[in-house]
Amino acid sequence: MAHSTDNLNADELDRLLQQNRHWAKVTAQAQPDFFTKLESQQSPRFLWIGCSDSRVPANQILGLLPGEIFVHRNVANVVVHSDLNCLSVVQYAVEVLKVEHIIVCGHYGCGGVNAALLGQKFGLIDNWLRHVQDVYKRNQTCVFELSDHKSRLNKLCELNALEQAINVAETTILQDAWSRGQQISVHALVYDLHDGILKRLGRGIAGATDIETHRLLLA
Ligand code: CO
């Protein structure tokens, strides 16, 4: 394939591919069976549902290797009961991979949550962010009582993660898993871009009866 030095995009992609080769080499040198083991089996114990934000990569911030966490990301870590994409990930993770923990992770300073809070217009994505605006509308009083924008935004980031965790717990997938006696918990977390620290929001949902307790954390 011809290599064009005046094509900046191609050069950038070449750089990525070079980095990939370097990574594959270093990884195989450190652990010669790394790729053969991974190729033969995937058995993660965690499912991560997080924001698409490039600053919040699940594996890196948890210190996990490839193969250790199943990941679904979308703008503002939203879980909607009619989203076939997200539901398929959850179903496969719960019923086939049999993960033991589902983490719904929001992050402070989330651009999607900020747009929802301010009612900013970005195009098609505004429709998706309506789901976050719904969270805001349901919890307007406790967000609005905070004095500055940053505190309001961060509060809404937390509330959104809590509410999306409830949405996971209310799916037929989790309800059925719990009625079968499957051990699986749903956790809401929030990530701080400022210091890289993850914080738990509440104690998590380990069964259908925990949902109402979890809901009390809202408002
Ligand atoms: Co975000």
XYZ file of N, CA, C and O and ligand atoms in Angstrom:
877
model
N 0.840 -1.207 0.000
C 0.000 0.000 0.000
C 0.876 1.260 0.000
O 1.855 1.329 0.740
N 0.538 2.222 -0.837
C 1.351 3.436 -0.938
C 1.279 4.233 0.368
O 0.231 4.367 0.968
N 2.416 4.723 0.759
C 2.460 5.530 1.972
C 2.622 6.989 1.592
O 3.577 7.373 0.940
N 1.674 7.782 1.945
C 1.718 9.188 1.585
C 2.115 10.026 2.790
O 1.426 10.034 3.804
N 3.257 10.712 2.679
C 3.732 11.503 3.813
C 2.948 12.803 3.979
O 2.975 13.408 5.035
N 2.232 13.194 2.899
C 1.471 14.431 3.061
C 0.032 14.149 3.538
O -0.763 15.055 3.677
N -0.243 12.890 3.784
C -1.564 12.569 4.317
C -1.476 12.437 5.840
O -1.080 11.417 6.375
N -1.843 13.512 6.516
C -1.692 13.547 7.969
C -2.524 12.478 8.668
O -2.095 11.865 9.633
N -3.716 12.235 8.156
C -4.575 11.241 8.801
C -3.952 9.864 8.739
O -3.975 9.115 9.710
N -3.387 9.519 7.568
C -2.744 8.218 7.416
C -1.545 8.107 8.350
O -1.314 7.080 8.966
N -0.785 9.207 8.480
C 0.367 9.200 9.379
C -0.053 8.952 10.819
O 0.592 8.232 11.550
N -1.155 9.576 11.190
C -1.637 9.398 12.555
C -2.043 7.951 12.803
O -1.785 7.393 13.865
N -2.692 7.360 11.806
C -3.102 5.966 11.940
C -1.885 5.046 11.986
O -1.838 4.097 12.770
N -0.876 5.369 11.158
C 0.375 4.597 11.192
C 0.988 4.625 12.586
O 1.479 3.624 13.086
N 0.939 5.784 13.186
C 1.506 5.923 14.540
C 0.769 5.018 15.524
O 1.381 4.353 16.358
N -0.556 4.978 15.386
C -1.347 4.097 16.261
C -0.957 2.640 16.058
O -0.811 1.886 17.011
N -0.815 2.245 14.781
C -0.477 0.849 14.480
C 0.919 0.501 14.986
O 1.152 -0.605 15.473
N 1.823 1.462 14.922
C 3.166 1.248 15.472
C 3.107 1.046 16.982
O 3.751 0.170 17.542
N 2.314 1.889 17.623
C 2.149 1.760 19.079
C 1.566 0.400 19.428
O 1.935 -0.223 20.412
N 0.618 -0.043 18.601
C -0.005 -1.342 18.831
C 1.028 -2.468 18.757
O 1.070 -3.368 19.600
N 1.875 -2.399 17.726
C 2.901 -3.452 17.574
C 3.870 -3.446 18.750
O 4.259 -4.485 19.256
N 4.198 -2.250 19.185
C 5.097 -2.125 20.336
C 4.445 -2.753 21.579
O 5.049 -3.541 22.300
N 3.178 -2.424 21.780
C 2.450 -2.946 22.946
C 2.358 -4.481 22.898
O 2.607 -5.175 23.900
N 2.023 -5.013 21.718
C 1.891 -6.468 21.569
C 3.222 -7.163 21.865
O 3.261 -8.204 22.518
N 4.310 -6.540 21.406
C 5.637 -7.120 21.597
C 6.037 -7.123 23.078
O 6.428 -8.146 23.638
N 5.875 -5.959 23.703
C 6.246 -5.822 25.112
C 5.396 -6.758 25.991
O 5.900 -7.410 26.907
N 4.091 -6.836 25.654
C 3.183 -7.687 26.436
C 3.584 -9.154 26.304
O 3.629 -9.884 27.300
N 3.868 -9.593 25.086
C 4.240 -10.996 24.852
C 5.594 -11.322 25.473
O 5.820 -12.438 25.934
N 6.484 -10.325 25.509
C 7.802 -10.548 26.140
C 7.640 -10.741 27.644
O 8.255 -11.621 28.247
N 6.766 -9.912 28.237
C 6.570 -9.986 29.690
C 5.845 -11.268 30.086
O 6.073 -11.828 31.149
N 4.919 -11.719 29.247
C 4.117 -12.903 29.575
C 3.849 -13.674 28.275
O 2.854 -13.408 27.582
N 4.719 -14.625 27.942
C 4.646 -15.295 26.641
C 3.297 -15.954 26.305
O 2.933 -16.019 25.139
N 2.526 -16.399 27.324
C 1.248 -17.052 27.017
C 0.056 -16.082 27.089
O -1.098 -16.502 27.034
N 0.342 -14.781 27.197
C -0.727 -13.789 27.399
C -1.818 -13.879 26.329
O -2.997 -14.006 26.636
N -1.423 -13.844 25.063
C -2.430 -13.803 23.992
C -3.079 -15.160 23.757
O -4.277 -15.231 23.483
N -2.318 -16.247 23.892
C -2.923 -17.570 23.671
C -3.967 -17.864 24.743
O -5.033 -18.405 24.459
N -3.673 -17.447 25.989
C -4.642 -17.657 27.078
C -5.912 -16.843 26.845
O -7.031 -17.329 26.987
N -5.724 -15.566 26.446
C -6.867 -14.677 26.222
C -7.724 -15.149 25.054
O -8.953 -15.071 25.095
N -7.062 -15.631 24.020
C -7.764 -16.055 22.822
C -8.708 -17.212 23.126
O -9.798 -17.306 22.581
N -8.284 -18.098 24.025
C -9.066 -19.305 24.287
C -10.240 -19.072 25.232
O -11.200 -19.816 25.247
N -10.174 -18.029 26.045
C -11.250 -17.844 27.016
C -11.432 -16.404 27.465
O -10.467 -15.687 27.705
N -12.694 -16.003 27.598
C -13.015 -14.705 28.190
C -13.854 -14.981 29.426
O -14.932 -15.551 29.315
N -13.346 -14.629 30.606
C -14.151 -14.857 31.808
C -14.086 -13.678 32.763
O -13.613 -13.806 33.887
N -14.551 -12.500 32.311
C -14.532 -11.338 33.205
C -15.558 -11.502 34.327
O -16.588 -12.142 34.147
N -15.260 -10.939 35.466
C -16.211 -11.004 36.595
C -16.980 -9.700 36.737
O -17.852 -9.568 37.588
N -16.645 -8.720 35.910
C -17.279 -7.411 36.028
C -17.826 -6.918 34.692
O -17.222 -7.177 33.640
N -18.928 -6.214 34.773
C -19.433 -5.451 33.619
C -19.374 -3.979 33.999
O -19.834 -3.592 35.076
N -18.818 -3.183 33.106
C -18.703 -1.729 33.321
C -19.638 -1.023 32.359
O -19.583 -1.260 31.145
N -20.488 -0.172 32.879
C -21.296 0.693 32.020
C -20.868 2.114 32.354
O -21.129 2.615 33.452
N -20.155 2.740 31.431
C -19.592 4.060 31.735
C -19.794 5.043 30.601
O -20.404 4.728 29.576
N -19.242 6.234 30.798
C -19.360 7.284 29.784
C -18.317 7.059 28.683
O -17.233 6.541 28.922
N -18.650 7.499 27.475
C -17.716 7.399 26.340
C -16.512 8.331 26.482
O -15.553 8.201 25.729
N -16.581 9.253 27.419
C -15.506 10.234 27.636
C -14.129 9.557 27.595
O -13.874 8.582 28.308
N -13.240 10.102 26.765
C -11.922 9.486 26.554
C -11.061 9.477 27.810
O -10.057 8.772 27.881
N -11.462 10.258 28.804
C -10.650 10.334 30.026
C -11.045 9.294 31.073
O -10.465 9.247 32.153
N -12.064 8.475 30.730
C -12.552 7.500 31.706
C -12.515 6.076 31.131
O -13.559 5.444 30.945
N -11.302 5.558 30.838
C -11.187 4.202 30.291
C -11.229 3.159 31.405
O -10.386 3.173 32.301
N -12.213 2.264 31.357
C -12.474 1.324 32.458
C -11.231 0.547 32.884
O -10.848 0.580 34.055
N -10.593 -0.144 31.939
C -9.464 -1.003 32.309
C -8.349 -0.234 33.028
O -7.852 -0.670 34.065
N -7.983 0.902 32.456
C -6.856 1.640 33.022
C -7.123 2.148 34.427
O -6.295 2.010 35.308
N -8.322 2.739 34.635
C -8.535 3.343 35.955
C -8.776 2.287 37.035
O -8.616 2.562 38.207
N -9.119 1.063 36.619
C -9.280 -0.018 37.599
C -8.032 -0.887 37.694
O -7.970 -1.813 38.502
N -7.056 -0.615 36.841
C -5.839 -1.432 36.848
C -6.115 -2.859 36.412
O -5.514 -3.800 36.936
N -7.033 -3.045 35.465
C -7.380 -4.390 34.996
C -6.804 -4.662 33.609
O -6.685 -3.764 32.784
N -6.481 -5.920 33.376
C -5.910 -6.333 32.091
C -7.020 -6.667 31.097
O -8.177 -6.865 31.494
N -6.685 -6.767 29.817
C -7.671 -7.285 28.856
C -8.192 -8.639 29.359
O -7.428 -9.425 29.912
N -9.483 -8.872 29.199
C -10.066 -10.138 29.654
C -10.698 -10.052 31.028
O -11.404 -10.959 31.458
N -10.460 -8.933 31.741
C -10.936 -8.874 33.130
C -12.222 -8.077 33.330
O -12.833 -8.161 34.388
N -12.615 -7.284 32.336
C -13.858 -6.518 32.501
C -14.552 -6.373 31.143
O -13.919 -6.098 30.119
N -15.867 -6.620 31.166
C -16.699 -6.474 29.978
C -17.207 -5.035 29.987
O -17.607 -4.541 31.050
N -17.189 -4.355 28.833
C -17.414 -2.901 28.862
C -18.495 -2.441 27.883
O -18.523 -2.876 26.724
N -19.370 -1.582 28.362
C -20.303 -0.861 27.496
C -20.194 0.612 27.858
O -20.271 0.972 29.032
N -19.989 1.448 26.844
C -19.904 2.880 27.130
C -20.799 3.651 26.166
O -20.923 3.299 24.991
N -21.426 4.682 26.679
C -22.182 5.609 25.834
C -22.115 6.991 26.469
O -21.592 7.138 27.582
N -22.607 7.980 25.779
C -22.517 9.342 26.310
C -23.369 9.465 27.574
O -24.570 9.167 27.561
N -22.722 9.829 28.665
C -23.352 10.071 29.966
C -23.853 8.790 30.646
O -24.757 8.848 31.481
N -23.255 7.644 30.301
C -23.582 6.358 30.948
C -25.072 6.187 31.254
O -25.473 6.039 32.402
N -25.842 6.180 30.188
C -27.294 6.092 30.298
C -27.756 4.650 30.049
O -27.235 3.981 29.157
N -28.693 4.186 30.856
C -29.280 2.855 30.652
C -30.776 3.037 30.419
O -31.503 3.469 31.317
N -31.198 2.764 29.190
C -32.598 2.962 28.815
C -33.198 1.590 28.496
O -32.551 0.765 27.849
N -34.422 1.370 28.942
C -35.032 0.042 28.793
C -35.367 -0.350 27.364
O -35.727 -1.491 27.107
N -35.231 0.577 26.438
C -35.497 0.235 25.038
C -34.223 0.250 24.199
O -34.276 0.137 22.981
N -33.061 0.376 24.850
C -31.787 0.418 24.125
C -31.271 -1.016 23.929
O -30.672 -1.604 24.835
N -31.508 -1.536 22.736
C -31.152 -2.932 22.435
C -29.649 -3.177 22.572
O -29.222 -4.264 22.983
N -28.870 -2.173 22.252
C -27.418 -2.287 22.368
C -27.004 -2.545 23.818
O -26.382 -3.566 24.142
N -27.399 -1.655 24.694
C -27.037 -1.785 26.108
C -27.641 -3.053 26.717
O -26.967 -3.792 27.442
N -28.912 -3.314 26.418
C -29.579 -4.495 26.982
C -28.898 -5.787 26.543
O -28.780 -6.735 27.313
N -28.436 -5.820 25.297
C -27.746 -7.015 24.794
C -26.447 -7.248 25.549
O -26.097 -8.387 25.861
N -25.741 -6.163 25.827
C -24.494 -6.267 26.592
C -24.794 -6.809 27.997
O -24.129 -7.722 28.486
N -25.821 -6.248 28.627
C -26.174 -6.671 29.992
C -26.612 -8.146 29.986
O -26.162 -8.946 30.809
N -27.438 -8.511 29.017
C -27.933 -9.892 28.959
C -26.787 -10.885 28.756
O -26.693 -11.909 29.442
N -25.906 -10.584 27.832
C -24.776 -11.480 27.556
C -23.857 -11.577 28.787
O -23.416 -12.658 29.159
N -23.629 -10.428 29.415
C -22.751 -10.404 30.596
C -23.347 -11.225 31.745
O -22.643 -11.963 32.424
N -24.660 -11.087 31.946
C -25.310 -11.751 33.085
C -25.537 -13.236 32.800
O -25.215 -14.095 33.620
N -26.073 -13.536 31.624
C -26.520 -14.906 31.366
C -25.447 -15.809 30.762
O -25.493 -17.024 30.947
N -24.523 -15.252 30.020
C -23.498 -16.091 29.384
C -22.169 -16.000 30.137
O -21.618 -17.007 30.569
N -21.689 -14.768 30.327
C -20.404 -14.610 31.026
C -20.556 -14.803 32.539
O -19.598 -15.101 33.225
N -21.786 -14.596 33.019
C -22.089 -14.708 34.457
C -21.182 -13.818 35.323
O -20.536 -14.284 36.276
N -21.132 -12.539 34.950
C -20.391 -11.576 35.766
C -21.050 -11.484 37.146
O -22.243 -11.772 37.302
N -20.275 -11.100 38.140
C -20.808 -11.023 39.510
C -21.127 -9.595 39.931
O -21.855 -9.372 40.889
N -20.555 -8.637 39.201
C -20.779 -7.229 39.547
C -21.010 -6.407 38.282
O -20.269 -6.562 37.311
N -22.015 -5.542 38.352
C -22.226 -4.573 37.280
C -21.962 -3.191 37.871
O -22.551 -2.820 38.888
N -21.046 -2.476 37.253
C -20.680 -1.142 37.731
C -21.241 -0.107 36.768
O -20.951 -0.157 35.568
N -22.066 0.792 37.285
C -22.500 1.930 36.476
C -21.686 3.115 36.971
O -21.783 3.507 38.134
N -20.834 3.640 36.104
C -19.904 4.671 36.552
C -20.119 6.003 35.853
O -19.982 6.106 34.634
N -20.455 7.010 36.641
C -20.517 8.377 36.129
C -19.184 9.061 36.408
O -18.295 8.471 37.019
N -19.026 10.271 35.947
C -17.817 11.015 36.301
C -18.147 12.489 36.444
O -19.018 13.016 35.748
N -17.440 13.117 37.390
C -17.637 14.556 37.599
C -17.204 15.308 36.348
O -16.329 14.859 35.608
N -17.847 16.419 36.102
C -17.497 17.234 34.942
C -17.925 16.620 33.622
O -17.374 16.966 32.571
N -18.918 15.710 33.655
C -19.362 15.034 32.430
C -20.012 16.034 31.452
O -20.955 16.743 31.810
N -19.489 16.101 30.235
C -19.998 17.040 29.238
C -21.452 16.758 28.864
O -22.226 17.688 28.640
N -21.818 15.482 28.808
C -23.195 15.104 28.486
C -24.162 15.563 29.568
O -25.229 16.119 29.283
N -23.763 15.343 30.812
C -24.612 15.754 31.939
C -24.690 17.278 31.986
O -25.763 17.854 32.240
N -23.587 17.937 31.695
C -23.554 19.400 31.691
C -24.503 19.964 30.624
O -25.256 20.905 30.879
N -24.475 19.348 29.436
C -25.364 19.800 28.363
C -26.830 19.613 28.764
O -27.683 20.466 28.483
N -27.103 18.489 29.447
C -28.478 18.236 29.899
C -28.897 19.270 30.946
O -30.017 19.780 30.924
N -27.980 19.578 31.833
C -28.269 20.527 32.916
C -28.541 21.931 32.367
O -29.444 22.626 32.808
N -27.737 22.325 31.381
C -27.857 23.677 30.829
C -28.835 23.771 29.658
O -29.118 24.854 29.171
N -29.309 22.614 29.199
C -30.201 22.615 28.040
C -29.465 23.043 26.771
O -30.058 23.642 25.866
N -28.160 22.731 26.683
C -27.384 23.110 25.493
C -27.798 22.271 24.288
O -28.247 21.141 24.449
N -27.627 22.828 23.108
C -28.017 22.142 21.876
C -26.780 21.706 21.085
O -25.928 22.533 20.762
N -26.703 20.413 20.813
C -25.581 19.891 20.021
C -26.036 19.076 18.821
O -25.234 18.488 18.132
N -27.365 18.984 18.630
C -27.862 18.203 17.496
C -28.552 16.931 17.954
O -29.228 16.895 18.990
N -28.357 15.882 17.159
C -29.031 14.607 17.422
C -28.884 14.140 18.863
O -29.824 13.619 19.467
N -27.695 14.368 19.417
C -27.398 13.881 20.771
C -28.332 14.482 21.830
O -28.532 13.890 22.894
N -28.934 15.635 21.521
C -29.871 16.250 22.477
C -30.985 15.270 22.847
O -31.461 15.251 23.982
N -31.383 14.445 21.870
C -32.452 13.468 22.115
C -32.014 12.423 23.143
O -32.784 12.021 24.022
N -30.766 11.979 23.005
C -30.208 10.997 23.947
C -30.112 11.597 25.350
O -30.436 10.956 26.354
N -29.701 12.870 25.404
C -29.486 13.520 26.700
C -30.794 13.897 27.400
O -30.786 14.277 28.566
N -31.911 13.742 26.682
C -33.224 13.928 27.326
C -33.348 13.004 28.528
O -33.988 13.340 29.514
N -32.724 11.815 28.438
C -32.803 10.864 29.557
C -32.133 11.434 30.809
O -32.590 11.199 31.920
N -31.058 12.188 30.602
C -30.380 12.807 31.746
C -31.198 14.008 32.242
O -31.281 14.276 33.435
N -31.842 14.700 31.289
C -32.718 15.805 31.705
C -33.880 15.292 32.549
O -34.329 15.962 33.474
N -34.345 14.073 32.236
C -35.407 13.469 33.053
C -34.929 13.279 34.495
O -35.675 13.526 35.447
N -33.680 12.823 34.632
C -33.102 12.651 35.981
C -33.062 14.009 36.677
O -33.424 14.146 37.849
N -32.637 15.020 35.940
C -32.562 16.380 36.497
C -33.941 16.857 36.936
O -34.113 17.362 38.045
N -34.926 16.674 36.078
C -36.273 17.162 36.411
C -36.834 16.476 37.649
O -37.503 17.094 38.468
N -36.538 15.184 37.787
C -37.046 14.442 38.948
C -36.347 14.870 40.237
O -36.866 14.638 41.326
N -35.171 15.458 40.119
C -34.383 15.788 41.311
C -33.993 17.266 41.343
O -32.987 17.639 41.940
N -34.815 18.070 40.683
C -34.472 19.475 40.477
C -34.198 20.230 41.788
O -33.263 21.003 41.873
N -35.027 19.933 42.803
C -34.916 20.674 44.058
C -33.538 20.503 44.683
O -32.879 21.487 45.042
N -33.084 19.236 44.786
C -31.803 19.028 45.489
C -30.612 19.464 44.650
O -29.537 19.710 45.177
N -30.788 19.557 43.337
C -29.693 20.069 42.502
C -29.673 21.594 42.598
O -28.623 22.212 42.783
N -30.851 22.170 42.528
C -30.966 23.624 42.469
C -30.592 24.306 43.782
O -30.200 25.466 43.799
N -30.710 23.568 44.893
C -30.404 24.193 46.192
C -28.894 24.426 46.366
O -28.472 25.160 47.240
N -28.093 23.800 45.510
C -26.648 24.023 45.580
C -26.316 25.365 44.932
O -26.956 25.768 43.951
N -25.323 26.063 45.497
C -25.149 27.464 45.126
C -24.435 27.700 43.792
O -24.736 28.662 43.091
N -23.476 26.830 43.424
C -22.725 27.118 42.205
C -22.905 26.027 41.153
O -23.291 24.901 41.465
N -22.558 26.381 39.921
C -22.787 25.475 38.794
C -22.015 24.176 38.929
O -22.541 23.096 38.668
N -20.756 24.266 39.365
C -19.928 23.065 39.461
C -20.530 22.053 40.452
O -20.578 20.845 40.176
N -21.005 22.531 41.577
C -21.612 21.638 42.567
C -22.891 21.022 42.013
O -23.176 19.846 42.241
N -23.667 21.813 41.285
C -24.909 21.301 40.693
C -24.597 20.212 39.669
O -25.242 19.163 39.633
N -23.609 20.500 38.826
C -23.218 19.528 37.799
C -22.753 18.225 38.451
O -23.183 17.131 38.063
N -21.889 18.346 39.454
C -21.369 17.139 40.081
C -22.461 16.356 40.803
O -22.450 15.127 40.805
N -23.409 17.075 41.390
C -24.546 16.407 42.043
C -25.353 15.636 40.996
O -25.745 14.477 41.222
N -25.579 16.274 39.844
C -26.367 15.605 38.808
C -25.603 14.398 38.231
O -26.212 13.384 37.888
N -24.273 14.491 38.165
C -23.459 13.339 37.723
C -23.671 12.160 38.669
O -23.805 11.013 38.236
N -23.719 12.431 39.971
C -23.944 11.376 40.964
C -25.362 10.816 40.843
O -25.560 9.602 40.812
N -26.337 11.709 40.781
C -27.742 11.267 40.702
C -27.981 10.442 39.444
O -28.715 9.450 39.465
N -27.355 10.855 38.348
C -27.509 10.127 37.084
C -26.953 8.702 37.201
O -27.600 7.741 36.794
N -25.770 8.563 37.808
C -25.195 7.217 37.987
C -26.096 6.358 38.869
O -26.329 5.174 38.580
N -26.626 6.964 39.939
C -27.527 6.219 40.834
C -28.782 5.766 40.101
O -29.205 4.616 40.210
N -29.352 6.681 39.330
C -30.606 6.344 38.645
C -30.384 5.315 37.533
O -31.197 4.416 37.338
N -29.252 5.431 36.831
C -28.986 4.449 35.758
C -28.704 3.074 36.361
O -29.030 2.046 35.753
N -28.123 3.037 37.568
C -27.909 1.744 38.250
C -29.263 1.109 38.591
O -29.445 -0.109 38.447
N -30.217 1.943 39.015
C -31.573 1.437 39.281
C -32.184 0.897 37.994
O -32.822 -0.161 37.986
N -31.972 1.604 36.894
C -32.495 1.121 35.605
C -31.942 -0.257 35.258
O -32.670 -1.107 34.737
N -30.661 -0.485 35.535
C -30.083 -1.818 35.298
C -30.805 -2.850 36.165
O -31.228 -3.909 35.686
N -30.950 -2.507 37.458
C -31.565 -3.445 38.408
C -33.011 -3.762 38.049
O -33.504 -4.849 38.356
N -33.683 -2.831 37.399
C -35.093 -3.038 37.055
C -35.295 -3.778 35.726
O -36.436 -4.095 35.377
N -34.236 -4.062 34.995
C -34.412 -4.804 33.744
C -34.890 -6.223 34.054
O -34.624 -6.755 35.139
N -35.568 -6.830 33.097
C -35.998 -8.224 33.268
C -34.772 -9.124 33.450
O -34.855 -10.153 34.123
N -33.646 -8.691 32.868
C -32.423 -9.510 32.940
C -31.968 -9.691 34.388
O -31.714 -10.803 34.846
N -31.893 -8.582 35.133
C -31.471 -8.659 36.534
C -32.556 -9.268 37.407
O -32.273 -10.081 38.289
N -33.810 -8.878 37.131
C -34.913 -9.424 37.933
C -34.959 -10.949 37.806
O -35.121 -11.660 38.790
N -34.793 -11.444 36.576
C -34.795 -12.894 36.348
C -33.584 -13.553 37.000
O -33.700 -14.652 37.568
N -32.441 -12.904 36.897
C -31.217 -13.473 37.493
C -31.395 -13.645 39.000
O -31.072 -14.692 39.559
N -31.920 -12.602 39.648
C -32.117 -12.684 41.096
C -33.165 -13.734 41.452
O -33.017 -14.435 42.447
N -34.226 -13.854 40.638
C -35.237 -14.865 40.984
C -34.708 -16.289 40.764
O -35.193 -17.227 41.392
N -33.682 -16.437 39.909
C -33.029 -17.752 39.759
C -32.048 -18.019 40.896
O -31.502 -19.096 41.012
N -31.758 -16.989 41.700
C -30.786 -17.129 42.782
C -29.360 -16.829 42.364
O -28.414 -17.125 43.092
N -29.193 -16.213 41.192
C -27.843 -15.858 40.722
C -27.268 -14.729 41.580
O -27.965 -13.760 41.890
N -25.999 -14.877 41.957
C -25.325 -13.863 42.775
C -24.791 -12.769 41.871
O -23.814 -12.978 41.154
N -25.432 -11.626 41.909
C -24.958 -10.510 41.084
C -25.393 -9.192 41.717
O -26.519 -9.075 42.202
N -24.493 -8.229 41.745
C -24.799 -6.933 42.346
C -24.574 -5.802 41.352
O -23.715 -5.907 40.474
N -25.354 -4.745 41.546
C -25.242 -3.551 40.704
C -24.731 -2.402 41.586
O -25.270 -2.178 42.670
N -23.688 -1.733 41.127
C -23.079 -0.671 41.924
C -23.042 0.640 41.137
O -22.754 0.633 39.944
N -23.313 1.735 41.838
C -23.151 3.061 41.213
C -21.856 3.671 41.740
O -21.610 3.704 42.950
N -21.025 4.130 40.826
C -19.761 4.778 41.202
C -19.655 6.119 40.492
O -20.311 6.342 39.472
N -18.808 6.979 41.022
C -18.502 8.219 40.312
C -16.985 8.405 40.323
O -16.311 8.111 41.314
N -16.466 8.846 39.181
C -15.021 8.995 38.994
C -14.659 10.469 38.985
O -15.349 11.281 38.360
N -13.585 10.785 39.706
C -13.126 12.172 39.758
C -11.940 12.370 38.808
O -10.860 11.834 39.040
N -12.162 13.117 37.745
C -11.106 13.363 36.753
C -9.908 14.078 37.379
O -8.773 13.929 36.937
N -10.197 14.828 38.437
C -9.186 15.665 39.080
C -8.072 14.853 39.743
O -6.897 15.210 39.679
N -8.451 13.726 40.393
C -7.425 12.930 41.090
C -7.437 11.444 40.724
O -6.665 10.655 41.274
N -8.329 11.057 39.791
C -8.347 9.660 39.345
C -8.998 8.693 40.327
O -8.845 7.479 40.192
N -9.714 9.227 41.322
C -10.287 8.362 42.354
C -11.769 8.054 42.070
O -12.551 8.927 41.724
N -12.115 6.774 42.267
C -13.497 6.318 42.137
C -14.140 6.291 43.515
O -13.519 5.868 44.486
N -15.407 6.702 43.557
C -16.123 6.712 44.834
C -17.415 5.911 44.695
O -18.089 6.025 43.676
N -17.748 5.129 45.695
C -19.016 4.388 45.685
C -20.158 5.319 46.047
O -20.042 6.153 46.939
N -21.283 5.148 45.380
C -22.489 5.894 45.727
C -23.462 4.867 46.308
O -23.995 4.035 45.580
N -23.638 4.881 47.601
C -24.506 3.902 48.244
C -23.831 2.543 48.355
O -22.653 2.390 48.041
N -24.604 1.549 48.815
C -24.011 0.240 49.098
C -24.240 -0.773 47.987
O -23.883 -1.929 48.111
N -24.885 -0.340 46.924
C -25.104 -1.277 45.816
C -26.419 -2.022 45.951
O -27.083 -1.974 46.985
N -26.791 -2.694 44.869
C -28.068 -3.406 44.805
C -27.758 -4.887 44.578
O -27.277 -5.270 43.520
N -28.034 -5.709 45.610
C -27.685 -7.129 45.504
C -28.911 -8.008 45.286
O -28.813 -9.232 45.228
N -30.080 -7.372 45.181
C -31.309 -8.131 44.973
C -32.462 -7.177 44.739
O -32.317 -5.965 44.972
N -33.599 -7.712 44.296
C -34.739 -6.863 43.937
C -35.187 -5.988 45.110
O -35.603 -4.843 44.912
N -35.049 -6.508 46.347
C -35.535 -5.741 47.502
C -34.623 -4.565 47.856
O -34.998 -3.692 48.633
N -33.427 -4.537 47.298
C -32.496 -3.421 47.581
C -32.812 -2.171 46.766
O -32.282 -1.105 47.050
N -33.652 -2.325 45.751
C -33.867 -1.190 44.838
C -34.459 0.014 45.571
O -33.991 1.138 45.396
N -35.437 -0.246 46.433
C -36.090 0.878 47.115
C -35.137 1.596 48.070
O -35.158 2.818 48.171
N -34.277 0.841 48.743
C -33.277 1.445 49.633
C -32.336 2.334 48.816
O -31.984 3.446 49.225
N -31.957 1.802 47.664
C -31.048 2.534 46.782
C -31.706 3.825 46.293
O -31.070 4.864 46.176
N -32.994 3.731 46.017
C -33.720 4.894 45.487
C -33.740 6.047 46.497
O -33.825 7.208 46.118
N -33.659 5.702 47.807
C -33.665 6.742 48.841
C -32.441 7.648 48.737
O -32.424 8.757 49.248
N -31.396 7.144 48.061
C -30.191 7.965 47.885
C -30.444 9.110 46.906
O -29.700 10.074 46.856
N -31.497 8.957 46.121
C -31.857 10.029 45.191
C -32.638 11.067 45.974
O -33.515 10.740 46.749
N -32.325 12.289 45.788
C -32.950 13.418 46.472
C -32.633 13.494 47.955
O -31.744 12.814 48.438
Co -19.174 11.966 30.424
